[in-house]
């Protein structure tokens, strides 16, 4: 594997020796808080700092005593998969008073704590900032009262604050996703999917109430994820006469209007409960580590910051800028300036709302533009959850743009066989929550059948092509681009959406379907580990899919709390295996009862899953026993996660709008003719931005033999996984350290729901 760039900074330069960090959770609980606490504790201990739990939030800080407890490595074991917050959370009236904050300061100084990591909502973070601003005055007051020594004022001169937003509501400005939001969406969609079956059986209409307080994010994104017919959110109050419009649209809803059977379901606190999703575990782990790094780098002049997510990158933002922006949203809503409130929520919220309107509210035929363009959509390669949501989105957006939409069954094999038919708006109803590929998908590449495919394109007068699939889809578009010189039928706008559980397509950080596969892996690992509870020490060897791409093994390992993950991109030998066994043996003797080792299916030809299982079994004799499990195609099945439904939906909508634009640009003298590189593109996520990239430019970034990109962002997460498993390693912090400003965190193309 390539050696790190010497210009990169590694955190060995940052030492926590002599520092004390305290972590607390405050306000409402949210799934993923425990993962954040675990990451703060382990990263803090790793750099040599003392780390403390503050139980019951600010109440525990005020009460002191046993509520402030020194944390150990083992004290955060087995909490990654637990919902809520195991250190407790409480609202505290005393902390709102000066006397309460004075007592809290005394309790912290007694233990030498001058670094606080606060996990909560805007109220909790605002309280922390006030505490920081008053800190020096509080210490002087404690000296005057004789409660601390005079030199303590200088020794503990500054209180450093770093916040992480833990809230299912996703109502905090400055971050794309707050800890807990994705898990709450999982709970909502699980219920919606269950309700859909009974609703269809009885021709009933269901009205669902979700949480979110004054923010409509949960309702809006849930509506997108399940294809709801109507959504009511604070940022978009219904217009006069909305009842009639809704009834006309649904042809069934409210009893007094239509006489149909209607049921109301209020989901309530079930949305806050349950196991955190893979996304929330990874988000919280990354944010927890970043929070510790921020505390190590802070100075007396550094403002309190909040660790946030923008696109696929962690960023640090001034805490009060975020709080003030959040308050501006509420002010705009109170004054009924709803359009402004939507804009203040950020581009992701705005994009969600725009996409929902585009897909849910069909315009009358008389209002649709007439483009006279025919657009075909097909799936290529292995099935991936979220493909159907992408097809539905493409069809409906295409129809809204005035195009005729054609669906191709069974990929390019079906294409050359003529398995093509026009699809209407209603034909894709209910597709969002369906797993697999309803169109059918094959791995067949088009080059050998270019003549027959060209013939079918002439027959159906196809003017643009949307291909949804994995590595085979990329190869297909490259082949079609190459044969443009022979067949003019392929001189049309073509776009690819990456959809594969392996996440091995160049030009994008994430692929449709990968999140669903990750959740399947993590849920299975949780169950496997739980199966050993109460038994003797045991290590599980788990094989994941992914071809030669180690994304699933690495990120799944981080989310499941694995001790090691073997992948092709990071070569390993027998010495590495032996070192891992010895490391795990030592941990088993002193603390943990269960170990987890993941192996990517093609990580090494010789060190197979069976070999690793036998090695661990032999070397661990007397300390632990082993079990192995090959997860197989269960990683490809199941209903798509909320993330993949929304990712597929919005990426596809964006791709169709791009195709529409290209069709207009390339329409000359009665026909479409597009033969430039930028008319054959892949839509991918790069950093914080969604980008259309000509497929020919991706060739140099691709290892075609092993079907992986030459550079992969998630390799930066491997040291993080190792640190949290108690290995000594280097962690690249070259992307960290700069405090940005809220107004600069969302580039033009940034999209919250594609964050990872």
mmCIF file of N, CA and C in Angstrom, residues 410-529:
data_model
loop_
_atom_site.group_PDB
_atom_site.id
_atom_site.type_symbol
_atom_site.label_atom_id
_atom_site.label_comp_id
_atom_site.label_asym_id
_atom_site.label_seq_id
_atom_site.Cartn_x
_atom_site.Cartn_y
_atom_site.Cartn_z
ATOM 1 N N UNK A 410 -33.701 -6.566 -17.689
ATOM 2 C CA UNK A 410 -32.505 -7.430 -17.736
ATOM 3 C C UNK A 410 -31.286 -6.773 -18.376
ATOM 4 N N UNK A 411 -31.087 -5.497 -18.114
ATOM 5 C CA UNK A 411 -29.868 -4.821 -18.534
ATOM 6 C C UNK A 411 -29.665 -4.809 -20.037
ATOM 7 N N UNK A 412 -28.399 -4.851 -20.457
ATOM 8 C CA UNK A 412 -28.098 -4.785 -21.887
ATOM 9 C C UNK A 412 -28.464 -6.081 -22.606
ATOM 10 N N UNK A 413 -28.588 -7.158 -21.854
ATOM 11 C CA UNK A 413 -29.064 -8.400 -22.480
ATOM 12 C C UNK A 413 -30.502 -8.229 -22.940
ATOM 13 N N UNK A 414 -31.314 -7.634 -22.083
ATOM 14 C CA UNK A 414 -32.696 -7.345 -22.461
ATOM 15 C C UNK A 414 -32.789 -6.282 -23.526
ATOM 16 N N UNK A 415 -31.822 -5.365 -23.521
ATOM 17 C CA UNK A 415 -31.800 -4.279 -24.502
ATOM 18 C C UNK A 415 -31.678 -4.851 -25.915
ATOM 19 N N UNK A 416 -30.665 -5.689 -26.111
ATOM 20 C CA UNK A 416 -30.477 -6.188 -27.486
ATOM 21 C C UNK A 416 -31.552 -7.195 -27.890
ATOM 22 N N UNK A 417 -32.248 -7.750 -26.903
ATOM 23 C CA UNK A 417 -33.356 -8.667 -27.209
ATOM 24 C C UNK A 417 -34.681 -7.936 -27.397
ATOM 25 N N UNK A 418 -34.665 -6.631 -27.165
ATOM 26 C CA UNK A 418 -35.883 -5.843 -27.379
ATOM 27 C C UNK A 418 -36.856 -5.848 -26.218
ATOM 28 N N UNK A 419 -36.374 -6.134 -25.020
ATOM 29 C CA UNK A 419 -37.252 -6.140 -23.836
ATOM 30 C C UNK A 419 -37.393 -4.714 -23.301
ATOM 31 N N UNK A 420 -38.070 -3.904 -24.083
ATOM 32 C CA UNK A 420 -38.189 -2.470 -23.812
ATOM 33 C C UNK A 420 -39.664 -2.092 -23.857
ATOM 34 N N UNK A 421 -40.094 -1.310 -22.878
ATOM 35 C CA UNK A 421 -41.498 -0.869 -22.890
ATOM 36 C C UNK A 421 -41.614 0.512 -22.258
ATOM 37 N N UNK A 422 -42.601 1.254 -22.706
ATOM 38 C CA UNK A 422 -42.839 2.570 -22.127
ATOM 39 C C UNK A 422 -43.433 2.416 -20.730
ATOM 40 N N UNK A 423 -42.996 3.265 -19.810
ATOM 41 C CA UNK A 423 -43.526 3.228 -18.439
ATOM 42 C C UNK A 423 -44.183 4.563 -18.115
ATOM 43 N N UNK A 424 -45.299 4.463 -17.388
ATOM 44 C CA UNK A 424 -46.066 5.642 -16.995
ATOM 45 C C UNK A 424 -45.837 5.943 -15.521
ATOM 46 N N UNK A 425 -46.355 7.059 -15.091
ATOM 47 C CA UNK A 425 -46.216 7.527 -13.711
ATOM 48 C C UNK A 425 -46.650 6.466 -12.706
ATOM 49 N N UNK A 426 -47.820 5.905 -12.918
ATOM 50 C CA UNK A 426 -48.370 4.952 -11.941
ATOM 51 C C UNK A 426 -47.674 3.594 -11.976
ATOM 52 N N UNK A 427 -46.953 3.300 -13.050
ATOM 53 C CA UNK A 427 -46.288 1.996 -13.158
ATOM 54 C C UNK A 427 -45.205 1.792 -12.106
ATOM 55 N N UNK A 428 -44.665 2.890 -11.570
ATOM 56 C CA UNK A 428 -43.574 2.772 -10.595
ATOM 57 C C UNK A 428 -44.039 3.115 -9.179
ATOM 58 N N UNK A 429 -45.338 3.159 -8.974
ATOM 59 C CA UNK A 429 -45.864 3.398 -7.626
ATOM 60 C C UNK A 429 -45.481 2.268 -6.683
ATOM 61 N N UNK A 430 -45.045 2.612 -5.493
ATOM 62 C CA UNK A 430 -44.681 1.605 -4.495
ATOM 63 C C UNK A 430 -43.318 0.974 -4.690
ATOM 64 N N UNK A 431 -42.519 1.487 -5.615
ATOM 65 C CA UNK A 431 -41.210 0.886 -5.899
ATOM 66 C C UNK A 431 -40.140 1.284 -4.885
ATOM 67 N N UNK A 432 -40.336 2.404 -4.204
ATOM 68 C CA UNK A 432 -39.267 2.952 -3.360
ATOM 69 C C UNK A 432 -38.761 1.963 -2.314
ATOM 70 N N UNK A 433 -39.663 1.262 -1.672
ATOM 71 C CA UNK A 433 -39.276 0.366 -0.583
ATOM 72 C C UNK A 433 -38.935 -1.045 -1.000
ATOM 73 N N UNK A 434 -38.950 -1.321 -2.298
ATOM 74 C CA UNK A 434 -38.695 -2.685 -2.784
ATOM 75 C C UNK A 434 -37.194 -2.933 -2.920
ATOM 76 N N UNK A 435 -36.741 -4.092 -2.441
ATOM 77 C CA UNK A 435 -35.340 -4.462 -2.591
ATOM 78 C C UNK A 435 -35.069 -5.064 -3.957
ATOM 79 N N UNK A 436 -33.794 -5.339 -4.227
ATOM 80 C CA UNK A 436 -33.421 -5.951 -5.499
ATOM 81 C C UNK A 436 -33.616 -5.014 -6.669
ATOM 82 N N UNK A 437 -33.902 -5.619 -7.848
ATOM 83 C CA UNK A 437 -34.127 -4.845 -9.073
ATOM 84 C C UNK A 437 -35.389 -5.360 -9.755
ATOM 85 N N UNK A 438 -36.453 -4.568 -9.711
ATOM 86 C CA UNK A 438 -37.720 -4.977 -10.324
ATOM 87 C C UNK A 438 -37.628 -4.993 -11.844
ATOM 88 N N UNK A 439 -36.703 -4.216 -12.407
ATOM 89 C CA UNK A 439 -36.501 -4.251 -13.857
ATOM 90 C C UNK A 439 -35.739 -5.499 -14.278
ATOM 91 N N UNK A 440 -35.056 -6.106 -13.323
ATOM 92 C CA UNK A 440 -34.148 -7.199 -13.671
ATOM 93 C C UNK A 440 -32.801 -6.625 -14.075
ATOM 94 N N UNK A 441 -31.741 -7.337 -13.739
ATOM 95 C CA UNK A 441 -30.400 -6.824 -14.054
ATOM 96 C C UNK A 441 -29.471 -7.985 -14.378
ATOM 97 N N UNK A 442 -28.607 -7.764 -15.351
ATOM 98 C CA UNK A 442 -27.634 -8.778 -15.767
ATOM 99 C C UNK A 442 -26.260 -8.122 -15.880
ATOM 100 N N UNK A 443 -25.219 -8.962 -15.844
ATOM 101 C CA UNK A 443 -23.848 -8.458 -15.946
ATOM 102 C C UNK A 443 -23.382 -8.313 -17.401
ATOM 103 N N UNK A 444 -24.232 -8.664 -18.352
ATOM 104 C CA UNK A 444 -23.860 -8.610 -19.771
ATOM 105 C C UNK A 444 -23.397 -7.213 -20.175
ATOM 106 N N UNK A 445 -22.234 -7.142 -20.845
ATOM 107 C CA UNK A 445 -21.713 -5.868 -21.347
ATOM 108 C C UNK A 445 -22.171 -5.658 -22.790
ATOM 109 N N UNK A 446 -22.275 -4.409 -23.239
ATOM 110 C CA UNK A 446 -22.914 -4.129 -24.538
ATOM 111 C C UNK A 446 -22.031 -4.291 -25.772
ATOM 112 N N UNK A 447 -20.706 -4.315 -25.625
ATOM 113 C CA UNK A 447 -19.817 -4.243 -26.790
ATOM 114 C C UNK A 447 -20.115 -5.319 -27.834
ATOM 115 N N UNK A 448 -20.316 -6.564 -27.392
ATOM 116 C CA UNK A 448 -20.540 -7.670 -28.327
ATOM 117 C C UNK A 448 -21.886 -7.575 -29.033
ATOM 118 N N UNK A 449 -22.776 -6.795 -28.490
ATOM 119 C CA UNK A 449 -24.134 -6.707 -29.051
ATOM 120 C C UNK A 449 -24.465 -5.284 -29.491
ATOM 121 N N UNK A 450 -23.435 -4.498 -29.765
ATOM 122 C CA UNK A 450 -23.643 -3.084 -30.086
ATOM 123 C C UNK A 450 -24.559 -2.897 -31.286
ATOM 124 N N UNK A 451 -24.431 -3.757 -32.289
ATOM 125 C CA UNK A 451 -25.262 -3.603 -33.483
ATOM 126 C C UNK A 451 -26.742 -3.819 -33.179
ATOM 127 N N UNK A 452 -27.024 -4.851 -32.374
ATOM 128 C CA UNK A 452 -28.428 -5.132 -32.034
ATOM 129 C C UNK A 452 -29.005 -4.067 -31.100
ATOM 130 N N UNK A 453 -28.169 -3.583 -30.189
ATOM 131 C CA UNK A 453 -28.629 -2.516 -29.288
ATOM 132 C C UNK A 453 -28.909 -1.247 -30.086
ATOM 133 N N UNK A 454 -28.025 -0.938 -31.031
ATOM 134 C CA UNK A 454 -28.229 0.239 -31.888
ATOM 135 C C UNK A 454 -29.533 0.110 -32.674
ATOM 136 N N UNK A 455 -29.815 -1.106 -33.119
ATOM 137 C CA UNK A 455 -31.061 -1.352 -33.860
ATOM 138 C C UNK A 455 -32.282 -1.079 -32.987
ATOM 139 N N UNK A 456 -32.231 -1.520 -31.732
ATOM 140 C CA UNK A 456 -33.349 -1.274 -30.806
ATOM 141 C C UNK A 456 -33.470 0.216 -30.481
ATOM 142 N N UNK A 457 -32.354 0.899 -30.424
ATOM 143 C CA UNK A 457 -32.395 2.336 -30.151
ATOM 144 C C UNK A 457 -33.029 3.091 -31.308
ATOM 145 N N UNK A 458 -32.762 2.629 -32.511
ATOM 146 C CA UNK A 458 -33.427 3.226 -33.680
ATOM 147 C C UNK A 458 -34.921 2.930 -33.647
ATOM 148 N N UNK A 459 -35.254 1.702 -33.310
ATOM 149 C CA UNK A 459 -36.656 1.274 -33.302
ATOM 150 C C UNK A 459 -37.485 2.110 -32.330
ATOM 151 N N UNK A 460 -36.929 2.342 -31.129
ATOM 152 C CA UNK A 460 -37.670 3.082 -30.093
ATOM 153 C C UNK A 460 -37.281 4.564 -30.043
ATOM 154 N N UNK A 461 -36.400 4.969 -30.971
ATOM 155 C CA UNK A 461 -35.948 6.362 -31.038
ATOM 156 C C UNK A 461 -35.469 6.867 -29.672
ATOM 157 N N UNK A 462 -34.548 6.114 -29.054
ATOM 158 C CA UNK A 462 -34.019 6.485 -27.738
ATOM 159 C C UNK A 462 -33.055 7.653 -27.893
ATOM 160 N N UNK A 463 -33.336 8.742 -27.146
ATOM 161 C CA UNK A 463 -32.524 9.965 -27.245
ATOM 162 C C UNK A 463 -31.573 10.171 -26.076
ATOM 163 N N UNK A 464 -31.752 9.407 -24.996
ATOM 164 C CA UNK A 464 -30.862 9.528 -23.827
ATOM 165 C C UNK A 464 -30.946 8.236 -23.027
ATOM 166 N N UNK A 465 -29.896 7.994 -22.256
ATOM 167 C CA UNK A 465 -29.775 6.719 -21.545
ATOM 168 C C UNK A 465 -29.352 6.970 -20.103
ATOM 169 N N UNK A 466 -30.083 6.361 -19.168
ATOM 170 C CA UNK A 466 -29.693 6.384 -17.755
ATOM 171 C C UNK A 466 -29.398 4.953 -17.319
ATOM 172 N N UNK A 467 -28.151 4.707 -16.926
ATOM 173 C CA UNK A 467 -27.713 3.365 -16.520
ATOM 174 C C UNK A 467 -27.443 3.376 -15.023
ATOM 175 N N UNK A 468 -28.105 2.485 -14.308
ATOM 176 C CA UNK A 468 -27.969 2.405 -12.853
ATOM 177 C C UNK A 468 -27.322 1.067 -12.515
ATOM 178 N N UNK A 469 -26.117 1.096 -11.952
ATOM 179 C CA UNK A 469 -25.439 -0.156 -11.659
ATOM 180 C C UNK A 469 -24.046 0.054 -11.094
ATOM 181 N N UNK A 470 -23.300 -1.053 -10.986
ATOM 182 C CA UNK A 470 -21.977 -1.024 -10.385
ATOM 183 C C UNK A 470 -20.863 -0.936 -11.400
ATOM 184 N N UNK A 471 -19.792 -1.694 -11.161
ATOM 185 C CA UNK A 471 -18.609 -1.596 -12.013
ATOM 186 C C UNK A 471 -18.928 -1.949 -13.462
ATOM 187 N N UNK A 472 -19.850 -2.914 -13.669
ATOM 188 C CA UNK A 472 -20.239 -3.279 -15.040
ATOM 189 C C UNK A 472 -20.899 -2.109 -15.765
ATOM 190 N N UNK A 473 -21.621 -1.273 -15.014
ATOM 191 C CA UNK A 473 -22.254 -0.103 -15.624
ATOM 192 C C UNK A 473 -21.202 0.879 -16.129
ATOM 193 N N UNK A 474 -20.144 1.045 -15.340
ATOM 194 C CA UNK A 474 -19.042 1.912 -15.776
ATOM 195 C C UNK A 474 -18.385 1.351 -17.038
ATOM 196 N N UNK A 475 -18.105 0.050 -17.037
ATOM 197 C CA UNK A 475 -17.508 -0.575 -18.220
ATOM 198 C C UNK A 475 -18.434 -0.449 -19.421
ATOM 199 N N UNK A 476 -19.733 -0.554 -19.186
ATOM 200 C CA UNK A 476 -20.713 -0.454 -20.270
ATOM 201 C C UNK A 476 -20.694 0.923 -20.918
ATOM 202 N N UNK A 477 -20.684 1.966 -20.095
ATOM 203 C CA UNK A 477 -20.659 3.314 -20.651
ATOM 204 C C UNK A 477 -19.354 3.604 -21.386
ATOM 205 N N UNK A 478 -18.255 3.067 -20.887
ATOM 206 C CA UNK A 478 -16.984 3.224 -21.589
ATOM 207 C C UNK A 478 -17.041 2.550 -22.959
ATOM 208 N N UNK A 479 -17.653 1.371 -23.022
ATOM 209 C CA UNK A 479 -17.776 0.664 -24.297
ATOM 210 C C UNK A 479 -18.698 1.410 -25.258
ATOM 211 N N UNK A 480 -19.810 1.926 -24.748
ATOM 212 C CA UNK A 480 -20.731 2.675 -25.611
ATOM 213 C C UNK A 480 -20.085 3.955 -26.122
ATOM 214 N N UNK A 481 -19.280 4.583 -25.270
ATOM 215 C CA UNK A 481 -18.563 5.784 -25.706
ATOM 216 C C UNK A 481 -17.602 5.444 -26.844
ATOM 217 N N UNK A 482 -16.919 4.307 -26.724
ATOM 218 C CA UNK A 482 -15.937 3.900 -27.736
ATOM 219 C C UNK A 482 -16.587 3.592 -29.084
ATOM 220 N N UNK A 483 -17.803 3.037 -29.078
ATOM 221 C CA UNK A 483 -18.436 2.647 -30.354
ATOM 222 C C UNK A 483 -19.249 3.776 -30.981
ATOM 223 N N UNK A 484 -19.178 4.976 -30.406
ATOM 224 C CA UNK A 484 -19.877 6.113 -31.002
ATOM 225 C C UNK A 484 -19.397 6.383 -32.430
ATOM 226 N N UNK A 485 -18.128 6.123 -32.685
ATOM 227 C CA UNK A 485 -17.589 6.382 -34.028
ATOM 228 C C UNK A 485 -18.177 5.426 -35.062
ATOM 229 N N UNK A 486 -18.651 4.272 -34.590
ATOM 230 C CA UNK A 486 -19.232 3.274 -35.503
ATOM 231 C C UNK A 486 -20.745 3.392 -35.580
ATOM 232 N N UNK A 487 -21.371 3.651 -34.445
ATOM 233 C CA UNK A 487 -22.839 3.718 -34.385
ATOM 234 C C UNK A 487 -23.265 5.088 -33.836
ATOM 235 N N UNK A 488 -23.858 5.881 -34.709
ATOM 236 C CA UNK A 488 -24.295 7.216 -34.281
ATOM 237 C C UNK A 488 -25.436 7.153 -33.270
ATOM 238 N N UNK A 489 -26.089 5.996 -33.178
ATOM 239 C CA UNK A 489 -27.189 5.839 -32.216
ATOM 240 C C UNK A 489 -26.723 6.088 -30.786
ATOM 241 N N UNK A 490 -25.418 5.886 -30.537
ATOM 242 C CA UNK A 490 -24.885 6.085 -29.190
ATOM 243 C C UNK A 490 -24.360 7.501 -28.974
ATOM 244 N N UNK A 491 -24.519 8.359 -29.972
ATOM 245 C CA UNK A 491 -24.144 9.769 -29.826
ATOM 246 C C UNK A 491 -25.315 10.520 -29.195
ATOM 247 N N UNK A 492 -25.607 10.145 -27.972
ATOM 248 C CA UNK A 492 -26.704 10.738 -27.195
ATOM 249 C C UNK A 492 -26.190 10.961 -25.772
ATOM 250 N N UNK A 493 -26.850 11.815 -24.993
ATOM 251 C CA UNK A 493 -26.445 11.983 -23.592
ATOM 252 C C UNK A 493 -26.645 10.673 -22.819
ATOM 253 N N UNK A 494 -25.639 10.285 -22.070
ATOM 254 C CA UNK A 494 -25.703 9.067 -21.256
ATOM 255 C C UNK A 494 -25.181 9.379 -19.866
ATOM 256 N N UNK A 495 -25.852 8.839 -18.849
ATOM 257 C CA UNK A 495 -25.451 9.082 -17.466
ATOM 258 C C UNK A 495 -25.514 7.783 -16.673
ATOM 259 N N UNK A 496 -24.557 7.629 -15.772
ATOM 260 C CA UNK A 496 -24.516 6.452 -14.909
ATOM 261 C C UNK A 496 -24.670 6.861 -13.453
ATOM 262 N N UNK A 497 -25.491 6.100 -12.721
ATOM 263 C CA UNK A 497 -25.594 6.238 -11.271
ATOM 264 C C UNK A 497 -24.930 5.027 -10.633
ATOM 265 N N UNK A 498 -23.951 5.212 -9.752
ATOM 266 C CA UNK A 498 -23.291 4.064 -9.116
ATOM 267 C C UNK A 498 -24.220 3.379 -8.128
ATOM 268 N N UNK A 499 -24.460 2.092 -8.344
ATOM 269 C CA UNK A 499 -25.334 1.309 -7.464
ATOM 270 C C UNK A 499 -24.735 -0.079 -7.287
ATOM 271 N N UNK A 500 -24.081 -0.286 -6.178
ATOM 272 C CA UNK A 500 -23.460 -1.572 -5.874
ATOM 273 C C UNK A 500 -23.159 -1.647 -4.391
ATOM 274 N N UNK A 501 -23.373 -2.814 -3.794
ATOM 275 C CA UNK A 501 -23.085 -2.938 -2.366
ATOM 276 C C UNK A 501 -21.588 -2.854 -2.092
ATOM 277 N N UNK A 502 -20.761 -3.162 -3.104
ATOM 278 C CA UNK A 502 -19.309 -3.198 -2.905
ATOM 279 C C UNK A 502 -18.699 -1.810 -2.767
ATOM 280 N N UNK A 503 -19.401 -0.785 -3.264
ATOM 281 C CA UNK A 503 -18.891 0.589 -3.257
ATOM 282 C C UNK A 503 -17.503 0.669 -3.902
ATOM 283 N N UNK A 504 -17.379 0.024 -5.056
ATOM 284 C CA UNK A 504 -16.075 -0.076 -5.723
ATOM 285 C C UNK A 504 -15.992 0.690 -7.030
ATOM 286 N N UNK A 505 -16.890 1.666 -7.216
ATOM 287 C CA UNK A 505 -16.907 2.433 -8.464
ATOM 288 C C UNK A 505 -16.067 3.699 -8.303
ATOM 289 N N UNK A 506 -15.146 3.973 -9.225
ATOM 290 C CA UNK A 506 -14.355 5.208 -9.133
ATOM 291 C C UNK A 506 -15.228 6.428 -9.392
ATOM 292 N N UNK A 507 -14.792 7.571 -8.880
ATOM 293 C CA UNK A 507 -15.530 8.804 -9.133
ATOM 294 C C UNK A 507 -16.630 9.095 -8.143
ATOM 295 N N UNK A 508 -16.759 8.255 -7.116
ATOM 296 C CA UNK A 508 -17.782 8.509 -6.103
ATOM 297 C C UNK A 508 -17.353 7.923 -4.769
ATOM 298 N N UNK A 509 -17.679 8.626 -3.703
ATOM 299 C CA UNK A 509 -17.353 8.127 -2.364
ATOM 300 C C UNK A 509 -18.344 7.069 -1.910
ATOM 301 N N UNK A 510 -19.580 7.151 -2.437
ATOM 302 C CA UNK A 510 -20.636 6.231 -2.006
ATOM 303 C C UNK A 510 -21.430 5.733 -3.197
ATOM 304 N N UNK A 511 -21.945 4.524 -3.064
ATOM 305 C CA UNK A 511 -22.792 3.936 -4.099
ATOM 306 C C UNK A 511 -24.141 3.557 -3.499
ATOM 307 N N UNK A 512 -25.171 3.644 -4.317
ATOM 308 C CA UNK A 512 -26.505 3.212 -3.893
ATOM 309 C C UNK A 512 -26.441 1.731 -3.523
ATOM 310 N N UNK A 513 -26.939 1.374 -2.356
ATOM 311 C CA UNK A 513 -26.966 -0.029 -1.925
ATOM 312 C C UNK A 513 -25.952 -0.362 -0.861
ATOM 313 N N UNK A 514 -24.865 0.415 -0.774
ATOM 314 C CA UNK A 514 -23.808 0.097 0.195
ATOM 315 C C UNK A 514 -24.291 0.263 1.632
ATOM 316 N N UNK A 515 -25.128 1.269 1.882
ATOM 317 C CA UNK A 515 -25.597 1.501 3.249
ATOM 318 C C UNK A 515 -26.481 0.360 3.725
ATOM 319 N N UNK A 516 -27.346 -0.146 2.853
ATOM 320 C CA UNK A 516 -28.203 -1.280 3.214
ATOM 321 C C UNK A 516 -27.362 -2.501 3.545
ATOM 322 N N UNK A 517 -26.336 -2.757 2.738
ATOM 323 C CA UNK A 517 -25.447 -3.892 2.987
ATOM 324 C C UNK A 517 -24.715 -3.729 4.317
ATOM 325 N N UNK A 518 -24.258 -2.508 4.602
ATOM 326 C CA UNK A 518 -23.578 -2.248 5.874
ATOM 327 C C UNK A 518 -24.489 -2.541 7.057
ATOM 328 N N UNK A 519 -25.732 -2.111 6.958
ATOM 329 C CA UNK A 519 -26.672 -2.370 8.050
ATOM 330 C C UNK A 519 -26.938 -3.856 8.229
ATOM 331 N N UNK A 520 -26.990 -4.589 7.116
ATOM 332 C CA UNK A 520 -27.171 -6.042 7.205
ATOM 333 C C UNK A 520 -25.983 -6.688 7.915
ATOM 334 N N UNK A 521 -24.773 -6.234 7.582
ATOM 335 C CA UNK A 521 -23.562 -6.773 8.215
ATOM 336 C C UNK A 521 -23.546 -6.460 9.700
ATOM 337 N N UNK A 522 -23.833 -5.212 10.031
ATOM 338 C CA UNK A 522 -23.757 -4.773 11.427
ATOM 339 C C UNK A 522 -24.810 -5.474 12.280
ATOM 340 N N UNK A 523 -26.042 -5.576 11.751
ATOM 341 C CA UNK A 523 -27.100 -6.271 12.498
ATOM 342 C C UNK A 523 -26.738 -7.727 12.742
ATOM 343 N N UNK A 524 -26.161 -8.369 11.740
ATOM 344 C CA UNK A 524 -25.757 -9.767 11.884
ATOM 345 C C UNK A 524 -24.622 -9.912 12.887
ATOM 346 N N UNK A 525 -23.639 -9.017 12.814
ATOM 347 C CA UNK A 525 -22.527 -9.059 13.776
ATOM 348 C C UNK A 525 -23.031 -8.859 15.205
ATOM 349 N N UNK A 526 -24.003 -7.949 15.381
ATOM 350 C CA UNK A 526 -24.582 -7.744 16.717
ATOM 351 C C UNK A 526 -25.199 -9.034 17.241
ATOM 352 N N UNK A 527 -25.944 -9.710 16.381
ATOM 353 C CA UNK A 527 -26.604 -10.948 16.799
ATOM 354 C C UNK A 527 -25.597 -12.050 17.088
ATOM 355 N N UNK A 528 -24.580 -12.117 16.243
ATOM 356 C CA UNK A 528 -23.546 -13.142 16.427
ATOM 357 C C UNK A 528 -22.818 -12.924 17.750
ATOM 358 N N UNK A 529 -22.464 -11.664 18.044
ATOM 359 C CA UNK A 529 -21.774 -11.381 19.303
ATOM 360 C C UNK A 529 -22.680 -11.663 20.496
#
